[in-house]
mmCIF file of C-alpha atoms and ligand atoms in Angstrom:
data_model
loop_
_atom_site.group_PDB
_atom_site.id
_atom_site.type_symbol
_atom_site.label_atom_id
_atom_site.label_comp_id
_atom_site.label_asym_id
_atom_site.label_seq_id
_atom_site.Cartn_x
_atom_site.Cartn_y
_atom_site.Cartn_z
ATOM 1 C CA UNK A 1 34.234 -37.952 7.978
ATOM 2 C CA UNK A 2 32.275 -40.033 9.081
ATOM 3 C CA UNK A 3 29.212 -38.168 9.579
ATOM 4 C CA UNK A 4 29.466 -36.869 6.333
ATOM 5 C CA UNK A 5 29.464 -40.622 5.254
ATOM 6 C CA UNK A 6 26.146 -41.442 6.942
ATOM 7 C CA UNK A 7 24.744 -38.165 6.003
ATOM 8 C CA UNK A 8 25.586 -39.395 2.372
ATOM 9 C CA UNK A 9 24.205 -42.423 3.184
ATOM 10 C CA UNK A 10 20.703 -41.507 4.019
ATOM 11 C CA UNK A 11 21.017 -38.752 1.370
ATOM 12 C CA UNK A 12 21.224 -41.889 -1.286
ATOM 13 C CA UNK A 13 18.056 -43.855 0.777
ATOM 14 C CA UNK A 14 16.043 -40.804 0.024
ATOM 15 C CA UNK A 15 16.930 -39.682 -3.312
ATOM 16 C CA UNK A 16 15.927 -43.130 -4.118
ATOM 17 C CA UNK A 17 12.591 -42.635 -2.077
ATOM 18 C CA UNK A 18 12.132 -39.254 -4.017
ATOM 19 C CA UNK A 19 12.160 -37.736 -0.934
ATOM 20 C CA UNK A 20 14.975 -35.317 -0.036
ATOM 21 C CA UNK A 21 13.260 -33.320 2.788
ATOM 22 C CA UNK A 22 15.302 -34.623 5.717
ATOM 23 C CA UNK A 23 17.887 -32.304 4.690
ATOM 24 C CA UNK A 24 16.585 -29.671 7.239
ATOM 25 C CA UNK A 25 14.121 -31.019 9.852
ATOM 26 C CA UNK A 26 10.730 -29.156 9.288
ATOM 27 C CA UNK A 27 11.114 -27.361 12.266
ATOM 28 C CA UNK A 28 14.144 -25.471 12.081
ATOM 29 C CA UNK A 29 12.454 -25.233 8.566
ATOM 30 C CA UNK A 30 9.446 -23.623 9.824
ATOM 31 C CA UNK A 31 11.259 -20.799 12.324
ATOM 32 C CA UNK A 32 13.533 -20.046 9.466
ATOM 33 C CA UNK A 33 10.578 -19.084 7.479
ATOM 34 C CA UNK A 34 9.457 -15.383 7.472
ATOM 35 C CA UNK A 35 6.082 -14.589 9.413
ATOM 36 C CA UNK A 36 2.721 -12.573 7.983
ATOM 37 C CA UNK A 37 -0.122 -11.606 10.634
ATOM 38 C CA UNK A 38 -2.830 -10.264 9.091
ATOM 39 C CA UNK A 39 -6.148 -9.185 11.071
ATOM 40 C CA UNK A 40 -8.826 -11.034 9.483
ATOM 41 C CA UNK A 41 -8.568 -14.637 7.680
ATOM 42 C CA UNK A 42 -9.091 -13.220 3.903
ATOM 43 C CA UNK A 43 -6.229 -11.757 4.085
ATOM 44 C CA UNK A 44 -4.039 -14.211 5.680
ATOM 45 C CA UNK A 45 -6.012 -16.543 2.226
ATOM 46 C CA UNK A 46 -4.534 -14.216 -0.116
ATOM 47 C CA UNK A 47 -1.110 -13.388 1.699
ATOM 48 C CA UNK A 48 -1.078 -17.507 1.637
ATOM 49 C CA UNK A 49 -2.203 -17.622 -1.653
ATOM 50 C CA UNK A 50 0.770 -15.915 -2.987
ATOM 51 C CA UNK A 51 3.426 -16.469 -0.605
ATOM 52 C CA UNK A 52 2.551 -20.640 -0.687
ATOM 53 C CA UNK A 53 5.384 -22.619 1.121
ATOM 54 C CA UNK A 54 7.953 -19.426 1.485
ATOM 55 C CA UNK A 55 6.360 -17.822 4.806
ATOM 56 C CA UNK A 56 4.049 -19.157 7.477
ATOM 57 C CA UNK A 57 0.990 -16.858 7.749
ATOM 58 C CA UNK A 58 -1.543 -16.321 10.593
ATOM 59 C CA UNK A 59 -4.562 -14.043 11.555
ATOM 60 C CA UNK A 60 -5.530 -12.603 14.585
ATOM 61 C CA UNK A 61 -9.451 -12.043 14.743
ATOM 62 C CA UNK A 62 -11.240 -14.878 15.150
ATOM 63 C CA UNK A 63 -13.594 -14.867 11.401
ATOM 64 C CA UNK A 64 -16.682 -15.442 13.531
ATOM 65 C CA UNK A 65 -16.643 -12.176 15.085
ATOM 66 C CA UNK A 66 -17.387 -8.420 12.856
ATOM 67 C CA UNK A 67 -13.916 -6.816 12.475
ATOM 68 C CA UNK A 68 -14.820 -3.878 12.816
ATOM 69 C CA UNK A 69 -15.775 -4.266 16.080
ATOM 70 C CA UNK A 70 -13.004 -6.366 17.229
ATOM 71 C CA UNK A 71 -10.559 -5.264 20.049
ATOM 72 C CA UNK A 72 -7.483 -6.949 19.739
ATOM 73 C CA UNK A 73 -5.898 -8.679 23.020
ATOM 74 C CA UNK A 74 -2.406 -8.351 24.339
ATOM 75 C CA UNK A 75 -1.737 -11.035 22.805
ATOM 76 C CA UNK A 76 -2.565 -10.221 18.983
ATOM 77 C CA UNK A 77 -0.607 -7.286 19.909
ATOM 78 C CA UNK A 78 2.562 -9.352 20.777
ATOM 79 C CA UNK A 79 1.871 -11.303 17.483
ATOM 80 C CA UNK A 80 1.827 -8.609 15.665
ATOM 81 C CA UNK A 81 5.304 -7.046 16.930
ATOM 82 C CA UNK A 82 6.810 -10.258 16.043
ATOM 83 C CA UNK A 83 5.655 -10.330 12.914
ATOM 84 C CA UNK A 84 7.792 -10.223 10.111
ATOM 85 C CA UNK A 85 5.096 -8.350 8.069
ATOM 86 C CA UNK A 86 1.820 -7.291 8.734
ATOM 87 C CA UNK A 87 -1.022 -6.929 6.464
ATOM 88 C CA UNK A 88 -4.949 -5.311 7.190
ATOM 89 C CA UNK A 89 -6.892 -3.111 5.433
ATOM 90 C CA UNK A 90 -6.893 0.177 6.948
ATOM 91 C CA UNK A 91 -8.281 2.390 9.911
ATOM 92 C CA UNK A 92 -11.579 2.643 7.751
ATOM 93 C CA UNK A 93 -12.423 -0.935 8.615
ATOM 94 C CA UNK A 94 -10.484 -2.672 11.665
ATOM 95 C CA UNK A 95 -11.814 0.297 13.353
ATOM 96 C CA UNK A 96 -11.189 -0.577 16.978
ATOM 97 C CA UNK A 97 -8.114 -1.759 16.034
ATOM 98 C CA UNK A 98 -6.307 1.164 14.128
ATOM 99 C CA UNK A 99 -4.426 2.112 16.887
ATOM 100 C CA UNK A 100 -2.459 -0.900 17.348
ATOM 101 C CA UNK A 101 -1.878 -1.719 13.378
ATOM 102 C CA UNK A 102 -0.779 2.144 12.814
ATOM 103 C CA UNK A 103 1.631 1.501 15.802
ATOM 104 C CA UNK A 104 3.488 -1.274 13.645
ATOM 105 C CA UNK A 105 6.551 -0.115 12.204
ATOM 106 C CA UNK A 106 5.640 1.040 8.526
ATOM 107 C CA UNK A 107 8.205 -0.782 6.466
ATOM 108 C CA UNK A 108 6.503 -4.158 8.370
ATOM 109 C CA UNK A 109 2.884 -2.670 7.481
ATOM 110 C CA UNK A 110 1.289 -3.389 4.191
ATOM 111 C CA UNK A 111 -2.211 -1.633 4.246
ATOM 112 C CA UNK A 112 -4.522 -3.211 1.639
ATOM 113 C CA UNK A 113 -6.720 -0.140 1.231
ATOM 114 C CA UNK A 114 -3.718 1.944 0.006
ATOM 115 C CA UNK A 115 -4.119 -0.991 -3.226
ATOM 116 C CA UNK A 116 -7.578 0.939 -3.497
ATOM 117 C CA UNK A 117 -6.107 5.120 -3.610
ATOM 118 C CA UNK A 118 -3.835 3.866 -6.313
ATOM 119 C CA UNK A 119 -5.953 2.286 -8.664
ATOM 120 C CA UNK A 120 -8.513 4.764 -8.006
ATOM 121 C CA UNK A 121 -5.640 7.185 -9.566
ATOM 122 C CA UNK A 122 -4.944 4.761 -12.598
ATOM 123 C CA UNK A 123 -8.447 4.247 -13.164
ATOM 124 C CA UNK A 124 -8.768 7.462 -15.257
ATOM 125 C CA UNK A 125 -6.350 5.932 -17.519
ATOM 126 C CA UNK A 126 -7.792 2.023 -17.510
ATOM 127 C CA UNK A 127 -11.369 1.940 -17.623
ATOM 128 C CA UNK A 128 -11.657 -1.826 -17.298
ATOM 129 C CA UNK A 129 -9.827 -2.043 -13.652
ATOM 130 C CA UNK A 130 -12.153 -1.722 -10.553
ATOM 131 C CA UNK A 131 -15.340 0.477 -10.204
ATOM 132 C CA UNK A 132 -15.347 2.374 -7.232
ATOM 133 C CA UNK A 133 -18.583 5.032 -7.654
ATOM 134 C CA UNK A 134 -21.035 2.241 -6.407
ATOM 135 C CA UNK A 135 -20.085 1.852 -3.243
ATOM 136 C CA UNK A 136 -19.177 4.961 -1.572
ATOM 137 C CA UNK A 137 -20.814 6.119 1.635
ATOM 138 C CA UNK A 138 -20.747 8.148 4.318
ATOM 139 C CA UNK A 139 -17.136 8.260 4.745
ATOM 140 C CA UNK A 140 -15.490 6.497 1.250
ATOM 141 C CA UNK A 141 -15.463 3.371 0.000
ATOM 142 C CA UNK A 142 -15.857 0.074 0.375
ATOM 143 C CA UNK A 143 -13.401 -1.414 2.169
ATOM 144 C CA UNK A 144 -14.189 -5.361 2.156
ATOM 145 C CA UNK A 145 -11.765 -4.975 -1.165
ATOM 146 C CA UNK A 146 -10.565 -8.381 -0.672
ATOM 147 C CA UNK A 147 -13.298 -9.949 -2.218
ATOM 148 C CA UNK A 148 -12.528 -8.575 -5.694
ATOM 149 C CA UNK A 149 -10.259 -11.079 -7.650
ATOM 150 C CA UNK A 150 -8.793 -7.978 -9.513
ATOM 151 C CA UNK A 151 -7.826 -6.233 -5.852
ATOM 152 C CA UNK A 152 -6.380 -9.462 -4.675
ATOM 153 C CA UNK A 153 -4.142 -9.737 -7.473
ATOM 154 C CA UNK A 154 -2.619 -6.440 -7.208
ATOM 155 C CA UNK A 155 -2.536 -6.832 -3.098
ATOM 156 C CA UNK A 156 -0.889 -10.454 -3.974
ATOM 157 C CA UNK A 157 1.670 -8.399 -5.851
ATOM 158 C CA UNK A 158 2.140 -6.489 -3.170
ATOM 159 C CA UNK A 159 2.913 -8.719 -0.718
ATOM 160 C CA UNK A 160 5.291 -10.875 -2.960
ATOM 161 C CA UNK A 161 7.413 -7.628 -3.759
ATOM 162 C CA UNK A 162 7.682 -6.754 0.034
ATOM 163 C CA UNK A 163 9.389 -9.995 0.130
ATOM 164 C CA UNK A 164 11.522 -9.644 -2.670
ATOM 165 C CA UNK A 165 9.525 -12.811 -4.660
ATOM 166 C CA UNK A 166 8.498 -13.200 -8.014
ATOM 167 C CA UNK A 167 5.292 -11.859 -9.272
ATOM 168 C CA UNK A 168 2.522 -14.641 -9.892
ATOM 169 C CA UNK A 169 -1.507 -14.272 -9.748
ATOM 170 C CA UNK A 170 -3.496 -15.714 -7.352
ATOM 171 C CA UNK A 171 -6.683 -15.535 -9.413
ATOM 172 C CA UNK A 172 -5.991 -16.233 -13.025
ATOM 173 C CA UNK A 173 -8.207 -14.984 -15.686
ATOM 174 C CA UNK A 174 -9.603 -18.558 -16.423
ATOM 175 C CA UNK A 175 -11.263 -19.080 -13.227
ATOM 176 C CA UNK A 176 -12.611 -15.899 -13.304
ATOM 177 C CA UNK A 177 -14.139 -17.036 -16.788
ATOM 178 C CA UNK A 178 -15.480 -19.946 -15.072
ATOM 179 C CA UNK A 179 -17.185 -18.055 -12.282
ATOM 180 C CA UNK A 180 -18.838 -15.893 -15.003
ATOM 181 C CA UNK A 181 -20.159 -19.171 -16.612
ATOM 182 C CA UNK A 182 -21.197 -20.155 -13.263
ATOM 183 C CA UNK A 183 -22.724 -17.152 -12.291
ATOM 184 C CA UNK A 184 -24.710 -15.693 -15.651
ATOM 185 C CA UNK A 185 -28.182 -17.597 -14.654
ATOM 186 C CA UNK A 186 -28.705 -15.881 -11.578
ATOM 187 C CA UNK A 187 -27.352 -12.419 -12.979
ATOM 188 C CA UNK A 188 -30.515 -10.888 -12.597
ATOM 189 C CA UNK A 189 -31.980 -12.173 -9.791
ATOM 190 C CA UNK A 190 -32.877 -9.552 -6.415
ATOM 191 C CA UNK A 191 -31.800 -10.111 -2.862
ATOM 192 C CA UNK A 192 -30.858 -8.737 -0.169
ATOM 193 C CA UNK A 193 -27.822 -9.064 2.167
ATOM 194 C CA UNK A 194 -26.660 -8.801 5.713
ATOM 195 C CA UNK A 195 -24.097 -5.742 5.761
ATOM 196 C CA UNK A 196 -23.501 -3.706 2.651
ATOM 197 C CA UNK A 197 -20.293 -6.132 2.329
ATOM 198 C CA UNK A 198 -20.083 -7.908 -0.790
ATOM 199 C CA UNK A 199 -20.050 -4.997 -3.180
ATOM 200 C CA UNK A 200 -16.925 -5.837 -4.751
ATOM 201 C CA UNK A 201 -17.996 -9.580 -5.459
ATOM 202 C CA UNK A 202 -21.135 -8.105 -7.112
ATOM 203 C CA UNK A 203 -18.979 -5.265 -9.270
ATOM 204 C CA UNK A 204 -16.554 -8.269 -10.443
ATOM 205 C CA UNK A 205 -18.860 -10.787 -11.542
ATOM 206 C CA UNK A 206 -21.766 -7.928 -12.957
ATOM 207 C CA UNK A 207 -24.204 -9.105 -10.201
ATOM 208 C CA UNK A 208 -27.521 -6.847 -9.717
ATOM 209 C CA UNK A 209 -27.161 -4.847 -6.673
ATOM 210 C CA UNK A 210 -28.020 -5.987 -3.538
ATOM 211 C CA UNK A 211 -30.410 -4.611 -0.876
ATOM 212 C CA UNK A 212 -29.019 -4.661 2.277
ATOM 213 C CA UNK A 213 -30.388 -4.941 5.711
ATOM 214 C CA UNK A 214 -27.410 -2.955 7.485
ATOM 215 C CA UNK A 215 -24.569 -0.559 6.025
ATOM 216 C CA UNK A 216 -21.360 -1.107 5.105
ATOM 217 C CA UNK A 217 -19.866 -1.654 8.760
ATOM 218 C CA UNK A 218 -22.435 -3.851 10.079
ATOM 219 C CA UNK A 219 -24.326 -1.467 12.075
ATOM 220 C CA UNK A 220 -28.462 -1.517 12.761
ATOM 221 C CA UNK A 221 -30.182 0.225 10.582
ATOM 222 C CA UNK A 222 -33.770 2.344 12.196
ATOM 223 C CA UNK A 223 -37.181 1.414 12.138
ATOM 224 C CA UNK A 224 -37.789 3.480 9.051
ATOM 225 C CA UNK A 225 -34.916 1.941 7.415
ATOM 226 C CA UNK A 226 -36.794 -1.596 8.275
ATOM 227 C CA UNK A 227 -40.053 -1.106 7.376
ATOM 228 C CA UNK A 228 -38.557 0.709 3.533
ATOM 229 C CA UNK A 229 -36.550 -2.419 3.276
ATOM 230 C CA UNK A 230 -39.410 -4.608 2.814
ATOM 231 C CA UNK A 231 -41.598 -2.944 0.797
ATOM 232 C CA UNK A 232 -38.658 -2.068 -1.503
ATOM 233 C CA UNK A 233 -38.285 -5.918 -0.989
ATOM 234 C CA UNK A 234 -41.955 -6.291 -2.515
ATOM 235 C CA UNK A 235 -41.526 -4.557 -5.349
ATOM 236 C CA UNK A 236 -38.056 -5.687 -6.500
ATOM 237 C CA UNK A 237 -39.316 -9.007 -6.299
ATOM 238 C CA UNK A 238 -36.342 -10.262 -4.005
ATOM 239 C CA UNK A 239 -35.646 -14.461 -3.902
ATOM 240 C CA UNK A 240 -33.704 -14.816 -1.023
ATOM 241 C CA UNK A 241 -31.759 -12.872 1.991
ATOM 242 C CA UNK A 242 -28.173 -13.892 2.554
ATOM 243 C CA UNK A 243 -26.839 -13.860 6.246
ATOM 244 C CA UNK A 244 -23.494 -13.567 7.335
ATOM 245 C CA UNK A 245 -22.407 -15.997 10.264
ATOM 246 C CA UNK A 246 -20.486 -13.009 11.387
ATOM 247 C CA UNK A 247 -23.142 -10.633 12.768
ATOM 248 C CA UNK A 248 -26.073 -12.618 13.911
ATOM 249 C CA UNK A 249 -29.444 -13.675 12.337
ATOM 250 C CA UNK A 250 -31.800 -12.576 13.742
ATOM 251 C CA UNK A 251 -32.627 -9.029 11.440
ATOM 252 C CA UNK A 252 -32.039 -11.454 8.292
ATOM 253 C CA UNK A 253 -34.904 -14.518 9.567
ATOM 254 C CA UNK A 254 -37.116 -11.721 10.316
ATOM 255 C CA UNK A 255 -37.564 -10.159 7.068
ATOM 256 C CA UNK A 256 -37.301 -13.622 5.397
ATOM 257 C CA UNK A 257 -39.896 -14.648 7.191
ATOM 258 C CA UNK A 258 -42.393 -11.398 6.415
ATOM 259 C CA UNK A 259 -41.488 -11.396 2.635
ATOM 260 C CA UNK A 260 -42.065 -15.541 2.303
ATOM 261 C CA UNK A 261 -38.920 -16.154 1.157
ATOM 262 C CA UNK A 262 -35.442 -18.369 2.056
ATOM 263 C CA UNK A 263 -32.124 -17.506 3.626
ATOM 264 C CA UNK A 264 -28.898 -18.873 2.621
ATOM 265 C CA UNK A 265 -25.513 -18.275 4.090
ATOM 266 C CA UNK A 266 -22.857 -15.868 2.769
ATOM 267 C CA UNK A 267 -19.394 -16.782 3.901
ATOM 268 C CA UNK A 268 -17.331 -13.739 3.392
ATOM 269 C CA UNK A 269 -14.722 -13.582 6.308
ATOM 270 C CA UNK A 270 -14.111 -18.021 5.392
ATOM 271 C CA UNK A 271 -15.581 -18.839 9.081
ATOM 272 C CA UNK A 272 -16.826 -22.610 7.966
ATOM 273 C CA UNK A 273 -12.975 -23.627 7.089
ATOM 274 C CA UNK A 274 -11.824 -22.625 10.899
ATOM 275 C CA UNK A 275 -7.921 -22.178 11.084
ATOM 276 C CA UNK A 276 -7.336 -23.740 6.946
ATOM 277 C CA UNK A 277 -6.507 -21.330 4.748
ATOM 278 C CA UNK A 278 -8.245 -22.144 1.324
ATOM 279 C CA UNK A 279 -6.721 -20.886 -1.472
ATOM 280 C CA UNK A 280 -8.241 -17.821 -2.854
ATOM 281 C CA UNK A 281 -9.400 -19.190 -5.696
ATOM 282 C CA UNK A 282 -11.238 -21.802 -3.992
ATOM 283 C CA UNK A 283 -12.741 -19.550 -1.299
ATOM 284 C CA UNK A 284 -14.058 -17.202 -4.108
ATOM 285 C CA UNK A 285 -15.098 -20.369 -6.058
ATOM 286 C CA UNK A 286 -16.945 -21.310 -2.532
ATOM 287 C CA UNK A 287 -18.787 -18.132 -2.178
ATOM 288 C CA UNK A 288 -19.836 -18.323 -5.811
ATOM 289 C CA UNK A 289 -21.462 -21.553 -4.646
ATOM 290 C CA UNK A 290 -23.312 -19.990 -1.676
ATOM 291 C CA UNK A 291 -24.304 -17.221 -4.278
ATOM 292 C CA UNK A 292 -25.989 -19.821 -6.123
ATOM 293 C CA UNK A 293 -27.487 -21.677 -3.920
ATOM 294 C CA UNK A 294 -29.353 -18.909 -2.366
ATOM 295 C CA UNK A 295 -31.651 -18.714 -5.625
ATOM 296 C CA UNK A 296 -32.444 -22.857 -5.861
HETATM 297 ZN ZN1 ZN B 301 -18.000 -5.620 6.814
#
């Protein structure tokens, strides 16, 4: 009894303190919690984004690196089998890595680019959803899907039914009216980009299309490639060549430098916030800004 007393006790201090907490000690708070690995950081945004307080979430490649060619360690591969879930985007993009996701039990895996196959299906029915013609290549589509606010959404769904949570956006429809605002005086403006990455950024907030210095998974393009680049630089009258900290400068400064004109970064993979996880409307609020800024 007379625990319970002092337990009472302390409960009374902090009530009055508005701060009830104590209760459970944070840690045996934290390991109680349900754990998400994702592989790259935008994921583990959006995951975070949705889940908030009710799961701790991590990522395994470090943002600075390309994910597609990432090789993941033994010990992202221990992470990952002690996850509770596990989220990535598919064999089309964590390339080197397919093998070890697909190993993951499926009713732990939640593959983002499966979001993709089903509103491709629905899409016949709502016109307004996602465009996917744009961007296919070689071998499908885009797969850097997180950076559509519409995609995130539905993989924010996702992710909150696995756990048996209630439904809530992570990207309401007023921010994306703000980032409209925000973006309309540079709608028509020419660049080119790093990696044929940001496709679904453009397609959400009616950007022009960029020109892009390599394809979709990061690699070198040839010679020919190059020298086309630039003159179809010339004539579209590009302002400005975004690099991503992700794959190295040096392709970007060089035709920046021959066409006369600046480089700004493009944060897509959240690199400049290190191990914080933004939430996804502020990291798509920050790459508006870097959008922006490229053309001032
Ligand atoms: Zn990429």
């Amino acid at each position: 009894m007379k625990h319970y007393n002092i337990a009472f006790y302390y409960f009374g201090l902090a009530f009055l303190f508005g701060n009830i907490a104590f209760t459970v000690p944070a840690s045996a708070q934290e390991s109680s919690k349900p754990v998400v690995v994702t592989s790259i950081k935008p994921l583990a945004i959006i995951a975070k984004s949705a889940l908030q307080d009710s799961a701790t979430v991590e990522f395994i490649m470090p943002p600075a690196l390309s994910p597609h060619d990432y090789v993941l360690k033994l010990s992202d591969v221990r992470k990952l089998a002690g996850a509770d879930a596990v989220l990535w985007i598919g064999s089309e993009f964590e390339i080197r890595g397919a093998k070890q996701f697909l190993a993951i039990p499926e009713k732990k895996r939640i593959t983002a680019m499966n979001i993709l196959n089903l509103s491709s299906k629905s899409n016949s029915a709502q016109s307004d959803e996602v465009h996917l013609t744009d961007h296919h290549h070689d071998n499908g589509v885009d797969p850097h899907i997180w950076l559509s606010p519409v995609l995130a959404n539905q993989l924010a769904e996702k992710i909150l039914r696995h756990f048996g949570l209630p439904v809530e956006q992570i990207f309401s429809n007023g921010s994306r009216k703000v980032l409209e605002d925000l973006l309309a005086p540079v709608k028509n403006k020419s660049y080119i980009v790093h990696h044929q990455g940001i496709g679904h950024f453009i397609d959400a907030f009616k950007l022009k299309p960029a020109l892009s210095i390599r394809d979709m998974l990061g690699k070198q393009q040839g010679a020919k490639t190059q020298y086309n680049l630039r003159l179809e630089g010339k004539k579209n009258a590009v302002s400005c060549v975004f690099i991503e900290p992700q794959h190295g400068d040096k392709d970007a400064k060089a035709i920046a430098k021959d066409l006369s004109i600046p480089t700004a970064s493009i944060d897509i993979l959240a690199v400049a916030s290190g191990d914080q996880l933004p939430s996804y409307e502020s990291y798509i609020y920050g790459l508006a800004k870097q959008f922006i800024n490229c053309f001032q």
